[in-house]
CSV table of C-alpha atoms in Angstrom, one decimal:
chain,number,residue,atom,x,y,z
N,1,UNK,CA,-20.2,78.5,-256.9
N,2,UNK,CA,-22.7,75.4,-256.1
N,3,UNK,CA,-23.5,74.8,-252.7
N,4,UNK,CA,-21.9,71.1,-251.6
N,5,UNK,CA,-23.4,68.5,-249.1
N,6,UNK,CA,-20.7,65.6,-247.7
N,7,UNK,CA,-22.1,63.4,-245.0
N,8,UNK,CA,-20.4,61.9,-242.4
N,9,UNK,CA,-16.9,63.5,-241.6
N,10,UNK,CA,-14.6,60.7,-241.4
N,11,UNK,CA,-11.2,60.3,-243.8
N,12,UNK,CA,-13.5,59.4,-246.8
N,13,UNK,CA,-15.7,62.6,-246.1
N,14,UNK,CA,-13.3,65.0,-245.4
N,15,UNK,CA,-11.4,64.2,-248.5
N,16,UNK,CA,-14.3,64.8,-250.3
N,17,UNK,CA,-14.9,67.9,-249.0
N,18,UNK,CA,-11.6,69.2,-249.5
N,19,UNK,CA,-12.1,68.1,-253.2
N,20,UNK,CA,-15.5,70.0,-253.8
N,21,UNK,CA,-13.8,73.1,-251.5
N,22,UNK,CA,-10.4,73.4,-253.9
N,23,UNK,CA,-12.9,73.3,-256.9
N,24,UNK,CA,-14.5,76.4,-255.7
N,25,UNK,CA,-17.5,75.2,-254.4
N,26,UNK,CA,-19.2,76.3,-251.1
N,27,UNK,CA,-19.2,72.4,-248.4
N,28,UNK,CA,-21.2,72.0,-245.6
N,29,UNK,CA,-20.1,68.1,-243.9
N,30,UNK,CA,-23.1,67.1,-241.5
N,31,UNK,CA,-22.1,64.7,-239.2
N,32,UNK,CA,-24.0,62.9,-236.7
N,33,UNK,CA,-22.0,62.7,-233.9
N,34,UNK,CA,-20.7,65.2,-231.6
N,35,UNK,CA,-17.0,65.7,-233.2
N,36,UNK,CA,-15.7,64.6,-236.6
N,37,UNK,CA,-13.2,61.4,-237.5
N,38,UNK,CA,-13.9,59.4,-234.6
N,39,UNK,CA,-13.2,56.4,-235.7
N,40,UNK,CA,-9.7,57.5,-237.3
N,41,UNK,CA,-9.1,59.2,-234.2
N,42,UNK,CA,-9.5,55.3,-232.4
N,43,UNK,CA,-7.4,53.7,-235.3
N,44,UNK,CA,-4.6,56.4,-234.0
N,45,UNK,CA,-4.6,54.8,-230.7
N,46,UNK,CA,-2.6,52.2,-232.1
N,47,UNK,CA,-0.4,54.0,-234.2
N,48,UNK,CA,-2.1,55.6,-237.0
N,49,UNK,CA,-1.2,53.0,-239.8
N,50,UNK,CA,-1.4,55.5,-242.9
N,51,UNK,CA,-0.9,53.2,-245.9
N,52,UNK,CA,1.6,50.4,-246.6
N,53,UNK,CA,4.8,51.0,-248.8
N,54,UNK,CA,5.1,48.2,-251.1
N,55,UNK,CA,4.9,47.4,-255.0
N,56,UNK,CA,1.9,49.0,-256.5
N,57,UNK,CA,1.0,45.5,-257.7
N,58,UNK,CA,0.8,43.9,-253.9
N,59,UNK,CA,-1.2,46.9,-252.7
N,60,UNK,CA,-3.8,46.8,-254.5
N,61,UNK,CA,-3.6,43.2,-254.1
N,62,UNK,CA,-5.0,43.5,-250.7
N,63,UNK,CA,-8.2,44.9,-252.1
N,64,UNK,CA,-11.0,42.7,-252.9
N,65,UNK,CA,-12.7,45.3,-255.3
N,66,UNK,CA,-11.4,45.9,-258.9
N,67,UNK,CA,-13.9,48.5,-260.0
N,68,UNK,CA,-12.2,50.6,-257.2
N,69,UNK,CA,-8.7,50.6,-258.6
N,70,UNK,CA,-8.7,53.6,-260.6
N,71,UNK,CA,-9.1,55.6,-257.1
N,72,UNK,CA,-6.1,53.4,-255.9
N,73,UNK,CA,-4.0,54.1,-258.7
N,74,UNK,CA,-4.1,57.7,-258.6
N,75,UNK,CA,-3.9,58.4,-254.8
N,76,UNK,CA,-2.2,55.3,-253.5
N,77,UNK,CA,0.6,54.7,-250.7
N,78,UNK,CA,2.8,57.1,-252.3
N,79,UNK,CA,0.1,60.2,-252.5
N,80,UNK,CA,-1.0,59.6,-249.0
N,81,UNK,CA,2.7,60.0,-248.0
N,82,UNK,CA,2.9,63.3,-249.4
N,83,UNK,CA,-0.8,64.0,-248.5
N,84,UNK,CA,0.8,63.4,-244.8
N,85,UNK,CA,3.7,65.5,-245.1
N,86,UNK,CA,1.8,68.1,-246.9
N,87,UNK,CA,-0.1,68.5,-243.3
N,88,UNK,CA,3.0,68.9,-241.5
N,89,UNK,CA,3.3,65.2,-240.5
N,90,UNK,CA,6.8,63.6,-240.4
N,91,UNK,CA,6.3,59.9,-241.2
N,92,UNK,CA,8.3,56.8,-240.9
N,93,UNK,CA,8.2,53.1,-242.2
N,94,UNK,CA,8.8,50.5,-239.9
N,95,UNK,CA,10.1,46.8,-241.6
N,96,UNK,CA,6.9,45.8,-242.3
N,97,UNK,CA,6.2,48.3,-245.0
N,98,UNK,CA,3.6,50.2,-242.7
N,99,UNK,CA,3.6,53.6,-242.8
N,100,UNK,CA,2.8,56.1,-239.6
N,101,UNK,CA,3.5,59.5,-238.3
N,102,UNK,CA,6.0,59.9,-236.3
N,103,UNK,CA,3.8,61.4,-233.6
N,104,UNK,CA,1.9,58.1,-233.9
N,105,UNK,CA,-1.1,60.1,-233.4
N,106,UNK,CA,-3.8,60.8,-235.4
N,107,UNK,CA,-5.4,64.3,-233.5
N,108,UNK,CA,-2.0,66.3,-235.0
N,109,UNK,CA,-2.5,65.5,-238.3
N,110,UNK,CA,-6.8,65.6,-237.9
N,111,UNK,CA,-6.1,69.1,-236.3
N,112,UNK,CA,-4.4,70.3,-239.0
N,113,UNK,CA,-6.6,68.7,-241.5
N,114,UNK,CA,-9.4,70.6,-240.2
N,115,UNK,CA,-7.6,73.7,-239.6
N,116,UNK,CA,-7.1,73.7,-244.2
N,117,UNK,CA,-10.9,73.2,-244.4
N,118,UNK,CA,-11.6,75.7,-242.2
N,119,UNK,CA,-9.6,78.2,-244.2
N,120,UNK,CA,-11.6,77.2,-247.3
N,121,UNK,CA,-14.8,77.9,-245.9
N,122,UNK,CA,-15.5,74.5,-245.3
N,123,UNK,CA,-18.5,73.8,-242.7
N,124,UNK,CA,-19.5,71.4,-240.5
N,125,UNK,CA,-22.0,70.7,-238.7
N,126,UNK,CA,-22.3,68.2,-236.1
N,127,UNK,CA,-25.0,66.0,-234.4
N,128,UNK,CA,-26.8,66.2,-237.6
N,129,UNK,CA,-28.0,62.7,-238.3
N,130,UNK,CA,-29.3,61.8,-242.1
N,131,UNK,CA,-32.6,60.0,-242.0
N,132,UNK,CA,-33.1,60.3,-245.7
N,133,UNK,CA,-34.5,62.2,-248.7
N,134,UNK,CA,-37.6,64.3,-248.8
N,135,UNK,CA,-37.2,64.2,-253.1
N,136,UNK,CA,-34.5,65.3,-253.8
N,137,UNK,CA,-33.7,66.9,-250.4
N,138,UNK,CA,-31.5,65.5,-247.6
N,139,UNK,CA,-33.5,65.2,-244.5
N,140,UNK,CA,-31.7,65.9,-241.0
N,141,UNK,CA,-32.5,65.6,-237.5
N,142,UNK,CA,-30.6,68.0,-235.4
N,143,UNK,CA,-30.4,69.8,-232.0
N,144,UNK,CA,-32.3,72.4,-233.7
N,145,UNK,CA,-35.0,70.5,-235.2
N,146,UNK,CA,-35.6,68.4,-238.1
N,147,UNK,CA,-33.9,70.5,-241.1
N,148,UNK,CA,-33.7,69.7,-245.0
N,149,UNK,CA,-31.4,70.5,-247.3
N,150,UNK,CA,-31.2,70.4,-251.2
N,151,UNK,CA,-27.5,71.0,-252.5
N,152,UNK,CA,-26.1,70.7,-256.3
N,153,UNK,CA,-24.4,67.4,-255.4
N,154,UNK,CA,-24.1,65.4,-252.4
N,155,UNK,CA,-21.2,63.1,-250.9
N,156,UNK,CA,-22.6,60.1,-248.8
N,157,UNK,CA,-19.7,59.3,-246.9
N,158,UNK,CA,-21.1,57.4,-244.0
N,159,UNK,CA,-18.9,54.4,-242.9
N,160,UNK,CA,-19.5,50.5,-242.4
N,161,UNK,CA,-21.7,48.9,-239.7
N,162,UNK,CA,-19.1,48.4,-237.3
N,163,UNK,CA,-18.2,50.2,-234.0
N,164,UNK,CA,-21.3,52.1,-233.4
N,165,UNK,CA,-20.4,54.6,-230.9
N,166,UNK,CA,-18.0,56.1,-233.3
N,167,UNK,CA,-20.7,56.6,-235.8
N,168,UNK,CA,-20.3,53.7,-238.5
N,169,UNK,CA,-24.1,52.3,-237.5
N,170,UNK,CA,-24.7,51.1,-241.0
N,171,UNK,CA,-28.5,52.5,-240.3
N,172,UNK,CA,-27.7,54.2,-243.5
N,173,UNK,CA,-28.8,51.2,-245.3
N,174,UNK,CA,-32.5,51.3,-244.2
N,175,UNK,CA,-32.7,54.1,-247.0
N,176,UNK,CA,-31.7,51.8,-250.1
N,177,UNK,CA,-33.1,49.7,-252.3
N,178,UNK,CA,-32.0,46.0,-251.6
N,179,UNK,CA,-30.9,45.5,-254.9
N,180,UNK,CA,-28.4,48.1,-254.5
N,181,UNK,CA,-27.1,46.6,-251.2
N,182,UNK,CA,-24.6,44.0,-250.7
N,183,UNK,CA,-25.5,42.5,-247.0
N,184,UNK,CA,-22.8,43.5,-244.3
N,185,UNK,CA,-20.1,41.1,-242.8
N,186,UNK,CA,-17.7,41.9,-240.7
N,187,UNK,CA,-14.1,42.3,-241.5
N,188,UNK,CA,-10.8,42.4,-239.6
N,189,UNK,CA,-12.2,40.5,-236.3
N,190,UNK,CA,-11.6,38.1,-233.7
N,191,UNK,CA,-13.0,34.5,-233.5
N,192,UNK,CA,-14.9,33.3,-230.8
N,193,UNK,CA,-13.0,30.4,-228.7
N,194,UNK,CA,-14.6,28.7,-226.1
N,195,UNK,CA,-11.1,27.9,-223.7
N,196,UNK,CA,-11.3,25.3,-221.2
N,197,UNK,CA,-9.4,26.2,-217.8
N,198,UNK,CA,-6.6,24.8,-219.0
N,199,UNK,CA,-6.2,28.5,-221.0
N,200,UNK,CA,-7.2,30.5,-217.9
N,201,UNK,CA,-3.4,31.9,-217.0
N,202,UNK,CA,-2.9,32.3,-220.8
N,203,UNK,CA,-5.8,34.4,-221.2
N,204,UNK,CA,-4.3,38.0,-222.4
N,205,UNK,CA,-1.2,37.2,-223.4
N,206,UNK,CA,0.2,37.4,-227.2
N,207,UNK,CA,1.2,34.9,-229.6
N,208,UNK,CA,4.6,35.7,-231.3
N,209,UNK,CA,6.4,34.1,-234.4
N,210,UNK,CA,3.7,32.0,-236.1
N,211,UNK,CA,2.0,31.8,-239.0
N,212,UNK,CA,-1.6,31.1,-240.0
N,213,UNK,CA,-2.8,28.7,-242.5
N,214,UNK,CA,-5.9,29.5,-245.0
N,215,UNK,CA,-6.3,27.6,-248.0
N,216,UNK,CA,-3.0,26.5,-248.2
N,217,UNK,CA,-1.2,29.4,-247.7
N,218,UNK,CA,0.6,30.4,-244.7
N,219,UNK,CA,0.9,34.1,-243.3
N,220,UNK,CA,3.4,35.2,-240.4
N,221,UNK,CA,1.9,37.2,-237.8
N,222,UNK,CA,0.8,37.8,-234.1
N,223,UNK,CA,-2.2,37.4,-232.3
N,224,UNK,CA,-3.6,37.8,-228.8
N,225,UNK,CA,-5.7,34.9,-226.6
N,226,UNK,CA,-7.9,37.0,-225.0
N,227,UNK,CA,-10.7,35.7,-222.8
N,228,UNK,CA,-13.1,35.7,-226.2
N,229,UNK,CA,-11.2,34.1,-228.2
N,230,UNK,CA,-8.2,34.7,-230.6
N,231,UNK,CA,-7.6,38.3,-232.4
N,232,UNK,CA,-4.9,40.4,-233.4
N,233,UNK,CA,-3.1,41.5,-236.7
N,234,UNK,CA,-2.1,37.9,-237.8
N,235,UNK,CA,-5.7,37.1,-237.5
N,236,UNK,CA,-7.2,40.0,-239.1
N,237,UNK,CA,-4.9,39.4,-242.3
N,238,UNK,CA,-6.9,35.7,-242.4
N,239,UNK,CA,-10.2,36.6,-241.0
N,240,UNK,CA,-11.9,36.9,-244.4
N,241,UNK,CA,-11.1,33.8,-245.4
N,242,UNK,CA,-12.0,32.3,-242.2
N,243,UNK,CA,-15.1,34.7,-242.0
N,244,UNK,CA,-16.3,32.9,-245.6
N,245,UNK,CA,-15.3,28.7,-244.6
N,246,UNK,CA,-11.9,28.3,-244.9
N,247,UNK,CA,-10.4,26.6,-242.3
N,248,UNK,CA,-7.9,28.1,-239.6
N,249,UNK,CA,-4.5,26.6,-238.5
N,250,UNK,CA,-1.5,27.2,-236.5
N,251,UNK,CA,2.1,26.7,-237.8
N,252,UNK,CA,3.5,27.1,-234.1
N,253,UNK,CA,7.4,26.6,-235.3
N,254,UNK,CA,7.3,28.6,-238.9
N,255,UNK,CA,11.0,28.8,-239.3
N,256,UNK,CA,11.6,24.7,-238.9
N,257,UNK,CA,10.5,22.1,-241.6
N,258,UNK,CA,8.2,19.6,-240.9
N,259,UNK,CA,11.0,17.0,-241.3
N,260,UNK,CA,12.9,18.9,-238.9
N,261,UNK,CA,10.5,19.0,-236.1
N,262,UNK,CA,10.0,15.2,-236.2
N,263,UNK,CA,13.9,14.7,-236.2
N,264,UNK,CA,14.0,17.0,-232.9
N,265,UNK,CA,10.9,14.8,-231.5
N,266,UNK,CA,12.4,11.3,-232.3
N,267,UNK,CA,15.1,12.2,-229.5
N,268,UNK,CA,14.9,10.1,-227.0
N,269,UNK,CA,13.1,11.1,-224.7
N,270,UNK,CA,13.4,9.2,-221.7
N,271,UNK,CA,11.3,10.0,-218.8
N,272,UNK,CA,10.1,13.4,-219.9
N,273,UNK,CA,6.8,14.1,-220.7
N,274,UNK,CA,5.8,14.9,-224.3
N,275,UNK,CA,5.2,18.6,-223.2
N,276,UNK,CA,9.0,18.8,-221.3
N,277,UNK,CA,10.3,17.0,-224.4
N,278,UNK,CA,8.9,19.3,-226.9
N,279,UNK,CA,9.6,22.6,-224.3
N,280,UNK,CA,13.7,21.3,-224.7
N,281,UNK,CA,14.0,20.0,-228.1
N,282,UNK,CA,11.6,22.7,-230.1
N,283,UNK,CA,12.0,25.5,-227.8
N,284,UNK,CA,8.2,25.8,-227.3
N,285,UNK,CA,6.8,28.1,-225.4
N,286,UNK,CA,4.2,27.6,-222.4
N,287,UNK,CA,1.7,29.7,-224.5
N,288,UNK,CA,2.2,27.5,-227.6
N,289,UNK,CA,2.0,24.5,-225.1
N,290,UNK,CA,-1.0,25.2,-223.8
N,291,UNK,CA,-2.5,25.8,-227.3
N,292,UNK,CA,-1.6,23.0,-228.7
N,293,UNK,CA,-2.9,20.8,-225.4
N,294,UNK,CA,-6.2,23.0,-226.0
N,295,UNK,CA,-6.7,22.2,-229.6
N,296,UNK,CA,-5.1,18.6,-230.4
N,297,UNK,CA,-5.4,16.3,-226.9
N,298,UNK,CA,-4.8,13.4,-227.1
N,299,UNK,CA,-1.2,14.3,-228.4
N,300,UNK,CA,-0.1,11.8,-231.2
N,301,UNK,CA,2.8,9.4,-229.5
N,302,UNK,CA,4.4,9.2,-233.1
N,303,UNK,CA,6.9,11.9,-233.7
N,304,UNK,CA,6.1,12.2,-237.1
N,305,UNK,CA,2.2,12.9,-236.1
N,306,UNK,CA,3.0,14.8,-234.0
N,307,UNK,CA,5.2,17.3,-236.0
N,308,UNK,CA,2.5,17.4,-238.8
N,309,UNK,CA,-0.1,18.2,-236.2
N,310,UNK,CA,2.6,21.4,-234.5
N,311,UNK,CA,2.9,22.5,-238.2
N,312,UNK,CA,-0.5,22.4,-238.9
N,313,UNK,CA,-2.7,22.9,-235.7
N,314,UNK,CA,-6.0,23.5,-236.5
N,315,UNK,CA,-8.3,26.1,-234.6
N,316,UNK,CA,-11.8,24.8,-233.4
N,317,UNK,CA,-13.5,28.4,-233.2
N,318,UNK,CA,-17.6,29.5,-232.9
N,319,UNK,CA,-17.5,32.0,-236.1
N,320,UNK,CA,-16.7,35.7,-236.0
N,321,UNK,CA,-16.7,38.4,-233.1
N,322,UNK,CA,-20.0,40.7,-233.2
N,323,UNK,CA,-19.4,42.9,-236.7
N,324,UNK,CA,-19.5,45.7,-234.0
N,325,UNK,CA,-16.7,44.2,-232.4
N,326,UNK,CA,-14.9,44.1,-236.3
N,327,UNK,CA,-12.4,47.0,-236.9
N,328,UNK,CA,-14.2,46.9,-240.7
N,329,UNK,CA,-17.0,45.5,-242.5
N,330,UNK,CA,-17.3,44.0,-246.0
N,331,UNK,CA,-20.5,45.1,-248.1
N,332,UNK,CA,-22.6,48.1,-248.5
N,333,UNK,CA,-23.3,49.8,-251.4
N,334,UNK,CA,-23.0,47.2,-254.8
N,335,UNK,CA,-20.7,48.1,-257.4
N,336,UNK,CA,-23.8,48.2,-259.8
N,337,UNK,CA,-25.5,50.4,-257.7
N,338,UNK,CA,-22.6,53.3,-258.8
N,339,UNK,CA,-21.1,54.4,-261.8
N,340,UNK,CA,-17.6,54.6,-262.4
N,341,UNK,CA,-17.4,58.1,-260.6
N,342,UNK,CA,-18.9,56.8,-258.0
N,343,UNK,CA,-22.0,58.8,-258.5
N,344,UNK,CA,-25.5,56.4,-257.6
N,345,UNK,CA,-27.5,55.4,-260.7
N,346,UNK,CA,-30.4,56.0,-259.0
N,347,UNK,CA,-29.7,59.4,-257.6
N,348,UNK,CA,-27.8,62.1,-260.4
N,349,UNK,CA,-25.8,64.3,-258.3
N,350,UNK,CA,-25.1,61.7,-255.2
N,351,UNK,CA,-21.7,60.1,-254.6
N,352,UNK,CA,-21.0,57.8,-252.3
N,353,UNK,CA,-17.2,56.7,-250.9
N,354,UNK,CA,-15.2,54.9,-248.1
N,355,UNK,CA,-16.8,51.8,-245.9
N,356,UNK,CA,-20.6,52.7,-247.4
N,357,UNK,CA,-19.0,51.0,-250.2
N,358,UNK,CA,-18.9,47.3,-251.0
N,359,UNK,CA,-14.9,46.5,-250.4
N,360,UNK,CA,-12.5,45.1,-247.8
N,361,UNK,CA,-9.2,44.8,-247.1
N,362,UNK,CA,-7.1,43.9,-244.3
N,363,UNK,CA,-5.4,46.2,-242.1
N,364,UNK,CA,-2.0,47.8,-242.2
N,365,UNK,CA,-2.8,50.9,-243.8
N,366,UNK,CA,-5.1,49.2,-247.0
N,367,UNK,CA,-8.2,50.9,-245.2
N,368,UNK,CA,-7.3,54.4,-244.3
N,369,UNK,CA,-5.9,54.9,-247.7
N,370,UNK,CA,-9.0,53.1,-249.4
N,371,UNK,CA,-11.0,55.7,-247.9
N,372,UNK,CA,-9.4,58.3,-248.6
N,373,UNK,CA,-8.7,57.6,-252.0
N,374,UNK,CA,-12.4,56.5,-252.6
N,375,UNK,CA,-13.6,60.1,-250.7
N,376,UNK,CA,-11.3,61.8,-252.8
N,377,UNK,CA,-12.2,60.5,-256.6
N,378,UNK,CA,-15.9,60.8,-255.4
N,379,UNK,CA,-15.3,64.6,-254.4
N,380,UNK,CA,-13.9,65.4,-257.4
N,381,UNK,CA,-16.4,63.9,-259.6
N,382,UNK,CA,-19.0,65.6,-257.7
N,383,UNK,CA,-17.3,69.0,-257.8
N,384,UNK,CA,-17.3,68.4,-261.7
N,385,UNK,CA,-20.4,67.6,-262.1
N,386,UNK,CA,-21.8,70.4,-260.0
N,387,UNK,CA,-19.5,73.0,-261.9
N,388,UNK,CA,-21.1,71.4,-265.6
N,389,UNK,CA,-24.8,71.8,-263.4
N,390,UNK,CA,-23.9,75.5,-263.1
N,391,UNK,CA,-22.4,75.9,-266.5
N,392,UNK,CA,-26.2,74.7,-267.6
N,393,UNK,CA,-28.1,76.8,-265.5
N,394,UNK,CA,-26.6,80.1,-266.7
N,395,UNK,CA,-27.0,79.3,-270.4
């Protein structure tokens, strides 16, 4: 049947492909580095977090896009489960809900992946980088010169603007309208701390059993204080709050009440110093010390001050890490720049999915399963639309 183009062969893209491929169609996925899923190959480094098994309604939650829901509802945590299994990967769910291989790898279950699309006549090529369309041909510049290609329908699947050596350059971008663009921002990042020496023999270690503050909620989490700043999943699961002006605190002792930390503080305290008092009384530890020296000095002498200032420590920060730096980005390609399937208003036949699009969500397992569910409702409304194209032409 119709010849298909998917570019960029991350999750998003090779979902798509698979689509357009079970449809009958013949895929070629250009992809401008030197191997394919890069950047899912780095997110299996640290365990490979699939999707998250929780209530349908606090999923989808998570995502900050509501015209992308329908592609959520019908491959969601529970499809990507069997989607997994299906490529011979046992998974598990730790007690957060977050779902991983057992392996907790991501080159088994890639390997495999690729092995299915290879049986289906899927092919790739690779350092093929897009530079844009010649009418309505796709322009490439590869090892072998500069080549163009015009097929049926095409699958833009070509990532955020963050981590650039793994091919999400968002250079993409340089080929759309503005109007159709919604500027980048990075997503799921660090802040930039300036320490004082007093943080030096801190510097690398993590922060357990907190929660952070935005807007007057509190999350529980963990983050790291690494010499740029503070990062880490507890972080991440604020950062876009942060990111947009909310302000950042510290509840260093989530499991006691207010009241009950300034009870523990009015103890006498005889000689000790505020920091040995609090050290005996509240159990804090050097780490939480220091960050509370680092962030509040003077200390309040009132008790009660000073337990509304442990509960609530607020973070002076510089702003986000680089968006490179970002494990995601929000913005891309506008909602109205797409039609329901996906398909660009301005281009009949073009489909864009995963990071290219305007979303975000935090991690533990939103993104891998937004992208794959976005790459896989954009495939297969590409493969219909290229099966109705050659219905047409052979009337």
């Amino acid at each position: 049947m119709s010849e298909a183009l998917v570019i960029g062969a991350g999750p998003a893209g090779l979902m798509a492909a698979e689509m357009l491929a079970d449809a009958g169609h013949s895929v070629t996925i250009a992809e401008q580095k030197p191997s394919v899923g890069r950047k899912f190959l780095m997110a299996g480094k640290s365990g490979l977090n699939l999707t998250k098994d929780e209530p349908e309604a606090a999923f989808f939650k998570a995502f900050n896009a509501d015209w992308l829901l329908p592609a959520l509802r019908e491959f969601g945590p529970v499809e990507v489960m069997a989607w997994a299994e299906d490529l011979d990967q046992q998974i598990f769910t730790g007690s957060s809900g977050r779902v991983f291989p057992k392996s907790m790898k991501a080159s088994p279950l890639l390997r495999t992946w690729l092995g299915r699309l290879a049986n289906k006549g899927v092919t790739i090529r690779t350092r093929w980088q897009w530079t844009g369309w010649n009418g309505d041909a796709c322009i490439f510049q590869t090892p072998d010169g500069p080549v163009e290609l015009a097929p049926s329908v095409t699958v833009l699947a070509m990532g955020g603007a963050s981590w650039r050596k793994l091919g999400s350059d968002g250079v993409w971008a340089n080929q759309f309208e503005r109007s159709d663009l919604r500027p980048f921002k990075p997503a799921n990042m660090g802040f930039v701390v300036e320490w004082s020496s007093h943080m030096n023999d801190h510097l690398g270690l993590p922060l357990k059993n907190v929660a952070f503050g935005v807007g007057g909620s509190a999350i529980r989490g963990e983050a790291v204080i690494s010499a740029k700043g503070l990062e880490g999943g507890g972080i991440y699961t604020v950062s876009a709050a942060v990111r947009d002006g909310a302000a950042l605190t510290i509840d260093l002792l989530p499991d006691l009440s207010q009241e009950e930390v300034g009870k523990r503080l009015k103890r006498r305290r005889g000689k000790d110093s505020w920091s040995n008092h609090m050290r005996k009384n509240l159990k804090l530890e050097p780490v939480k010390l220091a960050l509370l020296q680092e962030f509040a000095r003077p200390l309040p002498d009132d008790p009660i001050d000073l337990s509304a200032v442990i509960k609530a420590l607020r973070v002076h920060h510089k702003g986000p890490r680089p968006m490179d730096e970002a494990i995601s980005t929000a913005g891309g390609l506008a909602e109205e720049a797409l039609d329901r399937k996906l398909m660009l208003r301005a281009r009949p036949g073009v489909f864009a999915a995963g990071e290219m699009l305007d979303w975000e969500a935090p991690t533990g397992g939103y993104l891998i399963t937004g992208c794959l569910a976005t790459g896989r409702w954009a495939g297969k409304a590409a493969a219909d639309y290229a099966s109705r194209l050659s219905v047409k032409r052979h009337l």
